[in-house]
mmCIF file of C-alpha atoms in Angstrom:
data_model
loop_
_atom_site.group_PDB
_atom_site.id
_atom_site.type_symbol
_atom_site.label_atom_id
_atom_site.label_comp_id
_atom_site.label_asym_id
_atom_site.label_seq_id
_atom_site.Cartn_x
_atom_site.Cartn_y
_atom_site.Cartn_z
ATOM 1 C CA MET A 7 82.827 80.651 104.604
ATOM 2 C CA ALA A 8 81.434 83.921 106.122
ATOM 3 C CA ASN A 9 79.414 81.955 108.798
ATOM 4 C CA HIS A 10 83.109 79.943 108.792
ATOM 5 C CA ASN A 11 85.123 83.769 109.370
ATOM 6 C CA TRP A 12 82.187 84.934 112.609
ATOM 7 C CA PHE A 13 83.474 81.701 114.225
ATOM 8 C CA SER A 14 86.813 82.213 113.684
ATOM 9 C CA LEU A 15 86.209 85.337 115.126
ATOM 10 C CA TYR A 16 83.707 84.178 117.989
ATOM 11 C CA TYR A 17 86.295 80.864 118.921
ATOM 12 C CA HIS A 18 88.874 84.096 119.166
ATOM 13 C CA TRP A 19 87.108 86.506 121.783
ATOM 14 C CA ILE A 20 86.026 83.524 123.697
ATOM 15 C CA ALA A 21 89.417 82.463 123.952
ATOM 16 C CA PHE A 22 90.478 85.713 125.158
ATOM 17 C CA ALA A 23 87.743 87.069 127.359
ATOM 18 C CA PHE A 24 88.459 83.109 129.582
ATOM 19 C CA PRO A 25 91.862 82.075 129.663
ATOM 20 C CA ALA A 26 91.368 79.911 132.503
ATOM 21 C CA LEU A 27 87.410 78.041 130.556
ATOM 22 C CA ASP A 28 87.552 74.444 129.684
ATOM 23 C CA ILE A 29 85.788 75.984 126.239
ATOM 24 C CA GLU A 30 85.042 72.409 125.676
ATOM 25 C CA LEU A 31 82.886 73.827 122.493
ATOM 26 C CA VAL A 32 85.575 75.740 121.196
ATOM 27 C CA TRP A 33 87.878 72.767 121.352
ATOM 28 C CA ALA A 34 85.290 70.650 119.256
ATOM 29 C CA TYR A 35 84.614 73.176 116.360
ATOM 30 C CA ASN A 36 88.729 72.902 115.832
ATOM 31 C CA TYR A 37 88.917 68.666 115.984
ATOM 32 C CA VAL A 38 86.331 69.590 112.958
ATOM 33 C CA MET A 39 88.441 71.851 110.906
ATOM 34 C CA SER A 40 89.532 69.784 107.901
ATOM 35 C CA LEU A 41 93.509 70.106 108.060
ATOM 36 C CA ASP A 42 93.741 70.191 104.389
ATOM 37 C CA ILE A 43 93.193 73.852 104.438
ATOM 38 C CA ALA A 44 96.181 74.180 102.769
ATOM 39 C CA GLN A 45 94.022 73.390 99.518
ATOM 40 C CA GLU A 46 92.626 76.972 100.265
ATOM 41 C CA LEU A 47 95.791 78.859 99.814
ATOM 42 C CA PRO A 48 95.977 80.888 96.931
ATOM 43 C CA THR A 49 96.887 80.066 93.563
ATOM 44 C CA LEU A 50 100.430 80.382 93.383
ATOM 45 C CA TRP A 51 101.961 79.434 96.838
ATOM 46 C CA GLN A 52 99.720 76.141 96.109
ATOM 47 C CA SER A 53 101.266 76.076 92.954
ATOM 48 C CA HIS A 54 103.820 76.035 94.097
ATOM 49 C CA LEU A 55 103.470 74.193 97.901
ATOM 50 C CA GLU A 56 101.049 71.887 95.837
ATOM 51 C CA ALA A 57 103.962 68.834 96.320
ATOM 52 C CA GLU A 58 104.845 69.800 100.002
ATOM 53 C CA PHE A 59 100.900 68.372 101.092
ATOM 54 C CA ASN A 60 101.829 64.884 99.810
ATOM 55 C CA LYS A 61 105.540 64.343 101.516
ATOM 56 C CA GLY A 62 105.710 61.568 104.147
ATOM 57 C CA TYR A 63 106.949 64.545 106.748
ATOM 58 C CA MET A 64 103.093 66.392 106.049
ATOM 59 C CA GLN A 65 101.209 63.229 106.517
ATOM 60 C CA GLN A 66 102.989 62.468 109.696
ATOM 61 C CA LEU A 67 102.388 66.465 111.260
ATOM 62 C CA ARG A 68 98.826 65.975 110.699
ATOM 63 C CA GLU A 69 98.401 62.854 112.861
ATOM 64 C CA PHE A 70 100.150 64.547 115.227
ATOM 65 C CA LEU A 71 98.085 67.322 114.741
ATOM 66 C CA ARG A 72 95.333 64.699 115.392
ATOM 67 C CA SER A 73 96.367 63.041 117.721
ATOM 68 C CA GLU A 74 96.532 66.175 120.118
ATOM 69 C CA LYS A 75 92.833 66.941 119.165
ATOM 70 C CA ASP A 76 92.253 63.406 120.093
ATOM 71 C CA GLN A 77 93.726 64.201 123.634
ATOM 72 C CA LYS A 78 91.698 67.300 123.915
ATOM 73 C CA LYS A 79 94.096 69.720 123.293
ATOM 74 C CA LEU A 80 93.798 73.193 122.361
ATOM 75 C CA ILE A 81 95.763 74.455 119.599
ATOM 76 C CA LEU A 82 96.835 77.290 119.255
ATOM 77 C CA PRO A 83 95.560 79.416 117.036
ATOM 78 C CA HIS A 84 92.494 78.433 115.328
ATOM 79 C CA SER A 85 93.073 75.829 112.937
ATOM 80 C CA SER A 86 91.247 78.625 109.598
ATOM 81 C CA LEU A 87 94.771 80.780 110.725
ATOM 82 C CA TRP A 88 97.384 77.864 110.458
ATOM 83 C CA PHE A 89 98.052 79.378 106.869
ATOM 84 C CA ASN A 90 96.963 83.731 107.165
ATOM 85 C CA ALA A 91 100.512 84.680 106.478
ATOM 86 C CA LEU A 92 100.174 82.727 103.124
ATOM 87 C CA THR A 93 96.657 83.706 102.672
ATOM 88 C CA THR A 94 96.624 87.308 103.341
ATOM 89 C CA THR A 95 100.482 87.613 101.915
ATOM 90 C CA ASP A 96 100.178 86.131 97.796
ATOM 91 C CA LEU A 97 103.875 85.008 96.275
ATOM 92 C CA ASP A 98 103.701 87.814 93.847
ATOM 93 C CA GLN A 99 102.472 90.732 96.692
ATOM 94 C CA VAL A 100 105.185 89.862 99.327
ATOM 95 C CA LYS A 101 107.733 92.552 99.853
ATOM 96 C CA VAL A 102 109.693 91.817 102.807
ATOM 97 C CA VAL A 103 109.702 88.818 105.011
ATOM 98 C CA ILE A 104 109.808 88.590 108.553
ATOM 99 C CA LEU A 105 110.864 85.366 109.874
ATOM 100 C CA GLY A 106 109.563 84.128 113.338
ATOM 101 C CA GLN A 107 109.829 81.102 115.843
ATOM 102 C CA ASP A 108 106.499 79.609 116.805
ATOM 103 C CA PRO A 109 102.791 81.406 117.659
ATOM 104 C CA TYR A 110 102.186 83.054 120.540
ATOM 105 C CA PRO A 111 100.981 79.926 122.788
ATOM 106 C CA THR A 112 98.871 82.468 125.073
ATOM 107 C CA PRO A 113 94.641 81.508 124.286
ATOM 108 C CA GLY A 114 93.445 84.793 121.808
ATOM 109 C CA HIS A 115 96.818 85.743 120.779
ATOM 110 C CA ALA A 116 98.373 84.575 118.189
ATOM 111 C CA HIS A 117 96.741 84.983 115.060
ATOM 112 C CA GLY A 118 99.213 83.208 112.661
ATOM 113 C CA LEU A 119 101.006 86.480 111.721
ATOM 114 C CA CYS A 120 104.584 86.426 113.296
ATOM 115 C CA PHE A 121 105.071 89.176 115.834
ATOM 116 C CA SER A 122 101.143 89.720 115.813
ATOM 117 C CA VAL A 123 98.016 89.675 117.871
ATOM 118 C CA MET A 124 95.089 89.517 118.342
ATOM 119 C CA PRO A 125 94.269 93.491 118.206
ATOM 120 C CA GLU A 126 92.324 93.608 122.194
ATOM 121 C CA VAL A 127 95.191 92.177 123.450
ATOM 122 C CA LYS A 128 96.927 94.176 126.913
ATOM 123 C CA PRO A 129 99.279 94.252 127.037
ATOM 124 C CA ILE A 130 101.701 93.866 123.721
ATOM 125 C CA PRO A 131 104.038 91.727 124.371
ATOM 126 C CA LYS A 132 107.421 92.720 124.873
ATOM 127 C CA SER A 133 109.454 91.957 121.571
ATOM 128 C CA LEU A 134 106.754 93.718 119.452
ATOM 129 C CA ILE A 135 106.423 96.357 122.380
ATOM 130 C CA ASN A 136 110.267 96.791 121.512
ATOM 131 C CA ILE A 137 109.993 96.692 117.863
ATOM 132 C CA TYR A 138 107.187 98.787 118.117
ATOM 133 C CA LYS A 139 109.935 101.485 120.245
ATOM 134 C CA GLU A 140 112.214 100.706 117.068
ATOM 135 C CA LEU A 141 109.662 102.010 114.356
ATOM 136 C CA GLU A 142 108.949 105.320 116.641
ATOM 137 C CA ASN A 143 113.377 106.501 116.701
ATOM 138 C CA ASP A 144 113.173 104.912 113.081
ATOM 139 C CA LEU A 145 110.273 106.395 111.652
ATOM 140 C CA GLY A 146 107.865 108.682 113.976
ATOM 141 C CA VAL A 147 105.462 106.380 113.392
ATOM 142 C CA VAL A 148 103.711 105.340 116.658
ATOM 143 C CA ASN A 149 101.270 101.874 116.708
ATOM 144 C CA SER A 150 98.680 101.874 120.002
ATOM 145 C CA ASN A 151 98.115 98.629 118.825
ATOM 146 C CA GLY A 152 100.016 94.653 118.257
ATOM 147 C CA ASN A 153 97.223 93.646 115.335
ATOM 148 C CA LEU A 154 100.415 93.129 111.925
ATOM 149 C CA GLN A 155 97.725 92.393 109.546
ATOM 150 C CA SER A 156 97.709 95.496 107.961
ATOM 151 C CA TRP A 157 101.633 95.019 107.105
ATOM 152 C CA ALA A 158 100.285 91.875 105.226
ATOM 153 C CA ASP A 159 97.661 93.727 103.879
ATOM 154 C CA GLN A 160 101.055 95.187 101.720
ATOM 155 C CA GLY A 161 103.059 92.922 101.121
ATOM 156 C CA VAL A 162 105.090 91.753 104.177
ATOM 157 C CA LEU A 163 104.613 87.788 104.874
ATOM 158 C CA LEU A 164 105.030 87.528 108.742
ATOM 159 C CA LEU A 165 105.875 83.706 108.571
ATOM 160 C CA ASN A 166 106.677 81.896 112.140
ATOM 161 C CA SER A 167 108.860 78.585 111.300
ATOM 162 C CA VAL A 168 106.718 76.417 113.158
ATOM 163 C CA LEU A 169 102.947 77.669 112.575
ATOM 164 C CA THR A 170 101.102 75.186 115.750
ATOM 165 C CA VAL A 171 101.219 75.813 119.628
ATOM 166 C CA GLU A 172 99.818 73.803 122.285
ATOM 167 C CA ALA A 173 98.008 76.674 124.289
ATOM 168 C CA SER A 174 100.458 77.641 127.151
ATOM 169 C CA LYS A 175 103.544 75.252 125.775
ATOM 170 C CA ALA A 176 105.773 77.398 124.476
ATOM 171 C CA ASN A 177 107.541 75.707 121.200
ATOM 172 C CA SER A 178 105.496 72.183 122.147
ATOM 173 C CA HIS A 179 105.362 71.707 118.239
ATOM 174 C CA GLN A 180 108.756 72.728 116.725
ATOM 175 C CA GLY A 181 110.269 69.181 115.008
ATOM 176 C CA GLN A 182 107.161 68.177 114.038
ATOM 177 C CA GLY A 183 107.519 68.607 110.583
ATOM 178 C CA TRP A 184 106.265 72.471 110.112
ATOM 179 C CA GLU A 185 109.574 73.485 109.622
ATOM 180 C CA GLN A 186 110.141 71.482 106.883
ATOM 181 C CA LEU A 187 107.636 73.938 105.197
ATOM 182 C CA THR A 188 108.798 76.240 106.371
ATOM 183 C CA ASP A 189 112.174 75.770 104.809
ATOM 184 C CA ARG A 190 109.935 75.737 101.593
ATOM 185 C CA ILE A 191 108.527 78.419 101.239
ATOM 186 C CA ILE A 192 111.733 80.226 101.958
ATOM 187 C CA GLU A 193 113.323 78.310 98.887
ATOM 188 C CA VAL A 194 109.854 79.363 96.779
ATOM 189 C CA LEU A 195 110.320 83.289 97.296
ATOM 190 C CA ASN A 196 114.449 83.225 97.479
ATOM 191 C CA GLU A 197 114.064 82.027 93.791
ATOM 192 C CA GLN A 198 111.983 84.765 92.780
ATOM 193 C CA THR A 199 113.679 87.271 90.515
ATOM 194 C CA SER A 200 111.897 90.298 91.887
ATOM 195 C CA PRO A 201 113.664 92.571 94.332
ATOM 196 C CA ILE A 202 112.287 91.300 98.341
ATOM 197 C CA VAL A 203 113.827 92.685 101.317
ATOM 198 C CA PHE A 204 114.164 89.144 104.534
ATOM 199 C CA VAL A 205 114.997 91.013 107.998
ATOM 200 C CA LEU A 206 115.783 88.145 109.819
ATOM 201 C CA TRP A 207 116.071 88.797 113.869
ATOM 202 C CA GLY A 208 117.988 86.625 116.182
ATOM 203 C CA ALA A 209 119.350 83.457 116.269
ATOM 204 C CA TYR A 210 116.684 80.804 114.952
ATOM 205 C CA ALA A 211 116.221 83.172 112.366
ATOM 206 C CA GLN A 212 119.221 84.120 110.570
ATOM 207 C CA LYS A 213 120.142 80.259 110.840
ATOM 208 C CA LYS A 214 117.016 79.618 109.131
ATOM 209 C CA GLY A 215 117.228 81.505 106.779
ATOM 210 C CA ARG A 216 121.200 81.345 105.216
ATOM 211 C CA ILE A 217 120.039 79.643 101.962
ATOM 212 C CA VAL A 218 118.505 82.884 100.497
ATOM 213 C CA ASN A 219 121.524 84.250 98.501
ATOM 214 C CA ASN A 220 119.964 85.369 95.733
ATOM 215 C CA PRO A 221 121.564 88.470 94.723
ATOM 216 C CA GLN A 222 118.148 90.295 93.915
ATOM 217 C CA HIS A 223 117.144 90.072 97.816
ATOM 218 C CA LEU A 224 118.025 92.514 100.148
ATOM 219 C CA VAL A 225 119.004 90.153 103.883
ATOM 220 C CA LEU A 226 118.732 92.477 107.685
ATOM 221 C CA ARG A 227 120.723 90.737 110.060
ATOM 222 C CA SER A 228 120.084 92.255 113.811
ATOM 223 C CA PRO A 229 119.820 90.422 116.639
ATOM 224 C CA HIS A 230 116.063 89.671 118.698
ATOM 225 C CA PRO A 231 113.694 92.200 119.421
ATOM 226 C CA SER A 232 112.812 89.997 123.547
ATOM 227 C CA PRO A 233 114.163 92.537 126.609
ATOM 228 C CA LEU A 234 116.748 89.505 125.993
ATOM 229 C CA SER A 235 118.376 90.522 123.002
ATOM 230 C CA ALA A 236 117.115 94.512 122.182
ATOM 231 C CA TYR A 237 119.981 96.160 123.662
ATOM 232 C CA ARG A 238 123.294 93.958 121.486
ATOM 233 C CA GLY A 239 121.836 95.773 118.095
ATOM 234 C CA PHE A 240 118.499 95.401 117.724
ATOM 235 C CA PHE A 241 117.857 99.000 119.137
ATOM 236 C CA GLY A 242 119.218 101.706 116.441
ATOM 237 C CA SER A 243 119.407 98.828 113.894
ATOM 238 C CA LYS A 244 116.444 101.147 111.878
ATOM 239 C CA PRO A 245 114.855 98.580 109.820
ATOM 240 C CA PHE A 246 112.120 100.431 108.904
ATOM 241 C CA SER A 247 113.796 102.687 106.997
ATOM 242 C CA LYS A 248 116.628 100.486 105.164
ATOM 243 C CA ILE A 249 113.043 98.689 104.189
ATOM 244 C CA ASN A 250 111.374 101.412 102.911
ATOM 245 C CA ASP A 251 114.647 102.774 101.528
ATOM 246 C CA PHE A 252 115.489 99.410 99.539
ATOM 247 C CA LEU A 253 111.958 99.031 98.226
ATOM 248 C CA ILE A 254 112.078 102.129 96.612
ATOM 249 C CA ASP A 255 114.888 102.126 94.610
ATOM 250 C CA ASN A 256 114.034 99.154 93.021
ATOM 251 C CA GLY A 257 110.093 100.702 91.597
ATOM 252 C CA LYS A 258 108.397 99.530 94.852
ATOM 253 C CA ALA A 259 105.801 101.507 96.981
ATOM 254 C CA PRO A 260 107.935 101.963 100.516
ATOM 255 C CA ILE A 261 105.152 100.583 103.070
ATOM 256 C CA ASN A 262 102.856 102.207 105.269
ATOM 257 C CA TRP A 263 104.125 100.921 109.049
ATOM 258 C CA GLN A 264 100.975 102.441 110.580
ATOM 259 C CA VAL A 265 98.489 99.979 112.324
#
């Protein structure tokens, strides 16, 4: 596993440093990686999702991804990071869920956590810049890099609806099956008795989050932090203080939003 992680980091460095390079070596490694990487999920996620991986839609998804790889298309993020949100934050550790749409299509950016980028990425994506602006206005926290791994480590599940994308082609893997799996993930989260905060930014996330109806949970809705919509109500919504107030009220440790 150590060598596996080393190669994954090397992959991201190559993709970031040489975005125009035909990185055949990197693609070849991506190709041979197992499409059954879900077997490495933490125990609780595995117990709730195991049946999903045997369903027809997941077989179709595997065939689609194999076809994409056979055509030497670069799939992002690296396959070792497709389930990073789940492997980082096991079910019993989830305190907050932030829903995204699909990974960043720029090589070297996505690493399996919605809105998050690798630490070396500059400039920070515009939506994340606006998230940071709201965080500073809300709690006075200033962040200088776009890596949100520390949020995930504290129980913030940063879940995209679609877990892969073809490089340079946003939304290219929508409708291939990922949405059904992540719908099931949200259903499992909704079933939990321990209070969770669901953060639904924008119409896409709010539509996907309609299944959240457990009164134990808090649902925060606002416009998306995109530059196209942030001024329509995202700015001033104070989600970060609301999250921490809810967690404290329910006997849970607040999130340290500093990265």
